[in-house]
Amino acid sequence: MILLTTTGEILWKTSNGSLKKDKFAANTGIELLEVSPGYAKARMEIEEKHRNALRAVQGGALFTLADLAFAAASNAHGTAAVGINANISFVKAALNGTLTAEANETSINPKIATYTVNIIDDEGDLVATFQGMVYRKKSFHLIFLRLKPQKLKFCRKQRSK
């Protein structure tokens, strides 16, 4: 997936797992795997930098994984969406392996949409559940173009008044 501004500047590039302009996400090791309107899947291999003092994955790392999947799913409709509320519940400590976050839209209207993101571990056990709400900005649109199967391109465009 590639997210471009109207000037062609790359904001996100995930064909090789990298996130160019999102510096915070790029440094977390998170990779977007799938994106479609209202849906996204991301993964994060647990590394030393993700661990807290108890050797489990730090809550902020889990929140970031869920938030990135949430952002991708909510923006994939073509209307720019910004988070206005989010919360997370941690239900199991993640210790090793790979975590996968799957974001699913639960409701949508012209201005507001809600999402649930579940994070699971390699055994398929639920590690955390995240709920998020976005405000959909009608003055900005993302042009959703299919380049090849499984590869997506987004362009940000300001709507004329």
PDB file of C-alpha atoms in Angstrom, residues 19-135:
ATOM      1  CA  LEU A  19       6.413   3.465   6.765  1.00  0.00           C
ATOM      2  CA  LYS A  20       8.297   6.477   5.414  1.00  0.00           C
ATOM      3  CA  LYS A  21       6.686   9.626   6.862  1.00  0.00           C
ATOM      4  CA  ASP A  22       5.073   8.077   9.941  1.00  0.00           C
ATOM      5  CA  LYS A  23       8.347   8.150  11.876  1.00  0.00           C
ATOM      6  CA  PHE A  24       6.860   6.766  15.076  1.00  0.00           C
ATOM      7  CA  ALA A  25       5.233   3.784  13.360  1.00  0.00           C
ATOM      8  CA  ALA A  26       8.342   3.173  11.238  1.00  0.00           C
ATOM      9  CA  ASN A  27      10.438   2.728  14.382  1.00  0.00           C
ATOM     10  CA  THR A  28       8.068   0.220  15.986  1.00  0.00           C
ATOM     11  CA  GLY A  29       8.609  -2.606  13.513  1.00  0.00           C
ATOM     12  CA  ILE A  30       4.914  -2.780  12.603  1.00  0.00           C
ATOM     13  CA  GLU A  31       3.999  -4.026   9.130  1.00  0.00           C
ATOM     14  CA  LEU A  32       0.637  -3.522   7.402  1.00  0.00           C
ATOM     15  CA  LEU A  33      -0.406  -6.781   5.754  1.00  0.00           C
ATOM     16  CA  GLU A  34      -3.877  -6.090   4.332  1.00  0.00           C
ATOM     17  CA  VAL A  35      -5.990  -2.977   3.852  1.00  0.00           C
ATOM     18  CA  SER A  36      -9.470  -2.575   2.388  1.00  0.00           C
ATOM     19  CA  PRO A  37     -12.343  -0.199   3.208  1.00  0.00           C
ATOM     20  CA  GLY A  38     -13.274  -0.817   6.843  1.00  0.00           C
ATOM     21  CA  TYR A  39     -10.665  -3.534   7.357  1.00  0.00           C
ATOM     22  CA  ALA A  40      -6.930  -3.801   8.024  1.00  0.00           C
ATOM     23  CA  LYS A  41      -4.455  -6.341   9.349  1.00  0.00           C
ATOM     24  CA  ALA A  42      -1.050  -5.493  10.803  1.00  0.00           C
ATOM     25  CA  ARG A  43       1.642  -7.457  12.580  1.00  0.00           C
ATOM     26  CA  MET A  44       4.535  -6.825  14.911  1.00  0.00           C
ATOM     27  CA  GLU A  45       7.315  -9.240  15.781  1.00  0.00           C
ATOM     28  CA  ILE A  46       8.097  -8.869  19.459  1.00  0.00           C
ATOM     29  CA  GLU A  47      11.563  -7.376  19.962  1.00  0.00           C
ATOM     30  CA  GLU A  48      13.498  -6.265  23.030  1.00  0.00           C
ATOM     31  CA  LYS A  49      12.438  -2.646  22.426  1.00  0.00           C
ATOM     32  CA  HIS A  50       8.767  -3.656  22.919  1.00  0.00           C
ATOM     33  CA  ARG A  51       9.282  -5.133  26.404  1.00  0.00           C
ATOM     34  CA  ASN A  52       8.487  -3.595  29.775  1.00  0.00           C
ATOM     35  CA  ALA A  53      10.322  -4.253  33.073  1.00  0.00           C
ATOM     36  CA  LEU A  54       8.380  -7.518  33.530  1.00  0.00           C
ATOM     37  CA  ARG A  55       9.599  -8.753  30.081  1.00  0.00           C
ATOM     38  CA  ALA A  56       6.089  -8.617  28.578  1.00  0.00           C
ATOM     39  CA  VAL A  57       5.148  -6.364  25.669  1.00  0.00           C
ATOM     40  CA  GLN A  58       4.593  -2.820  26.938  1.00  0.00           C
ATOM     41  CA  GLY A  59       1.003  -1.538  26.711  1.00  0.00           C
ATOM     42  CA  GLY A  60       2.023   1.406  24.535  1.00  0.00           C
ATOM     43  CA  ALA A  61       3.438  -0.973  21.923  1.00  0.00           C
ATOM     44  CA  LEU A  62       0.144  -2.900  21.866  1.00  0.00           C
ATOM     45  CA  PHE A  63      -1.819   0.347  21.582  1.00  0.00           C
ATOM     46  CA  THR A  64       0.384   1.494  18.692  1.00  0.00           C
ATOM     47  CA  LEU A  65      -0.135  -1.784  16.817  1.00  0.00           C
ATOM     48  CA  ALA A  66      -3.911  -1.512  17.220  1.00  0.00           C
ATOM     49  CA  ASP A  67      -3.920   2.207  16.363  1.00  0.00           C
ATOM     50  CA  LEU A  68      -2.057   1.678  13.096  1.00  0.00           C
ATOM     51  CA  ALA A  69      -4.520  -1.020  11.970  1.00  0.00           C
ATOM     52  CA  PHE A  70      -7.398   1.273  13.044  1.00  0.00           C
ATOM     53  CA  ALA A  71      -5.971   4.183  11.024  1.00  0.00           C
ATOM     54  CA  ALA A  72      -5.493   2.064   7.905  1.00  0.00           C
ATOM     55  CA  ALA A  73      -9.006   0.566   8.045  1.00  0.00           C
ATOM     56  CA  SER A  74     -10.710   3.907   8.674  1.00  0.00           C
ATOM     57  CA  ASN A  75      -8.844   5.785   5.929  1.00  0.00           C
ATOM     58  CA  ALA A  76      -9.245   3.061   3.292  1.00  0.00           C
ATOM     59  CA  HIS A  77     -12.750   4.274   2.381  1.00  0.00           C
ATOM     60  CA  GLY A  78     -11.219   7.249   0.589  1.00  0.00           C
ATOM     61  CA  THR A  79     -12.331   9.905   3.080  1.00  0.00           C
ATOM     62  CA  ALA A  80      -9.638  11.132   5.454  1.00  0.00           C
ATOM     63  CA  ALA A  81     -10.459   9.954   8.975  1.00  0.00           C
ATOM     64  CA  VAL A  82      -8.935  11.168  12.252  1.00  0.00           C
ATOM     65  CA  GLY A  83      -9.234   9.409  15.595  1.00  0.00           C
ATOM     66  CA  ILE A  84     -11.396  11.167  18.177  1.00  0.00           C
ATOM     67  CA  ASN A  85     -11.628   8.426  20.809  1.00  0.00           C
ATOM     68  CA  ALA A  86      -9.831   5.176  21.537  1.00  0.00           C
ATOM     69  CA  ASN A  87      -9.488   2.716  24.397  1.00  0.00           C
ATOM     70  CA  ILE A  88      -7.814  -0.623  24.897  1.00  0.00           C
ATOM     71  CA  SER A  89      -8.209  -3.551  27.271  1.00  0.00           C
ATOM     72  CA  PHE A  90      -5.250  -5.847  27.904  1.00  0.00           C
ATOM     73  CA  VAL A  91      -6.417  -9.415  28.510  1.00  0.00           C
ATOM     74  CA  LYS A  92      -3.227 -11.505  28.259  1.00  0.00           C
ATOM     75  CA  ALA A  93       0.482 -10.754  28.538  1.00  0.00           C
ATOM     76  CA  ALA A  94       2.350 -11.095  25.245  1.00  0.00           C
ATOM     77  CA  LEU A  95       5.814 -12.518  25.758  1.00  0.00           C
ATOM     78  CA  ASN A  96       7.280 -13.865  22.502  1.00  0.00           C
ATOM     79  CA  GLY A  97       6.599 -14.348  18.810  1.00  0.00           C
ATOM     80  CA  THR A  98       4.444 -12.247  16.533  1.00  0.00           C
ATOM     81  CA  LEU A  99       1.330 -10.244  17.316  1.00  0.00           C
ATOM     82  CA  THR A 100      -1.378  -9.656  14.726  1.00  0.00           C
ATOM     83  CA  ALA A 101      -3.941  -6.845  14.891  1.00  0.00           C
ATOM     84  CA  GLU A 102      -7.134  -7.105  12.866  1.00  0.00           C
ATOM     85  CA  ALA A 103      -9.309  -3.987  12.571  1.00  0.00           C
ATOM     86  CA  ASN A 104     -12.983  -4.263  11.622  1.00  0.00           C
ATOM     87  CA  GLU A 105     -15.488  -1.492  11.098  1.00  0.00           C
ATOM     88  CA  THR A 106     -18.505  -1.770  13.390  1.00  0.00           C
ATOM     89  CA  SER A 107     -20.468   1.281  12.212  1.00  0.00           C
ATOM     90  CA  ILE A 108     -20.120   4.113   9.706  1.00  0.00           C
ATOM     91  CA  ASN A 109     -22.004   7.254   8.715  1.00  0.00           C
ATOM     92  CA  PRO A 110     -20.921  10.360   6.795  1.00  0.00           C
ATOM     93  CA  LYS A 111     -19.179  11.925   9.829  1.00  0.00           C
ATOM     94  CA  ILE A 112     -18.390   9.194  12.387  1.00  0.00           C
ATOM     95  CA  ALA A 113     -17.227   5.585  12.178  1.00  0.00           C
ATOM     96  CA  THR A 114     -16.350   3.039  14.868  1.00  0.00           C
ATOM     97  CA  TYR A 115     -13.905   0.143  14.822  1.00  0.00           C
ATOM     98  CA  THR A 116     -12.876  -2.836  16.911  1.00  0.00           C
ATOM     99  CA  VAL A 117      -9.296  -4.102  16.732  1.00  0.00           C
ATOM    100  CA  ASN A 118      -8.354  -7.451  18.224  1.00  0.00           C
ATOM    101  CA  ILE A 119      -4.712  -8.319  18.830  1.00  0.00           C
ATOM    102  CA  ILE A 120      -3.856 -12.019  18.909  1.00  0.00           C
ATOM    103  CA  ASP A 121      -0.631 -13.921  19.548  1.00  0.00           C
ATOM    104  CA  ASP A 122       0.885 -16.839  17.617  1.00  0.00           C
ATOM    105  CA  GLU A 123      -1.395 -19.300  19.434  1.00  0.00           C
ATOM    106  CA  GLY A 124      -4.497 -17.365  18.383  1.00  0.00           C
ATOM    107  CA  ASP A 125      -5.141 -16.143  21.940  1.00  0.00           C
ATOM    108  CA  LEU A 126      -6.604 -12.676  22.441  1.00  0.00           C
ATOM    109  CA  VAL A 127      -3.975 -10.333  23.907  1.00  0.00           C
ATOM    110  CA  ALA A 128      -5.876  -7.026  23.727  1.00  0.00           C
ATOM    111  CA  THR A 129      -9.043  -5.517  22.336  1.00  0.00           C
ATOM    112  CA  PHE A 130      -9.201  -1.894  21.144  1.00  0.00           C
ATOM    113  CA  GLN A 131     -12.213   0.264  20.287  1.00  0.00           C
ATOM    114  CA  GLY A 132     -11.803   3.427  18.278  1.00  0.00           C
ATOM    115  CA  MET A 133     -13.920   6.183  16.765  1.00  0.00           C
ATOM    116  CA  VAL A 134     -12.998   8.484  13.878  1.00  0.00           C
ATOM    117  CA  TYR A 135     -14.291  11.755  12.524  1.00  0.00           C
TER     118      TYR A 135
END
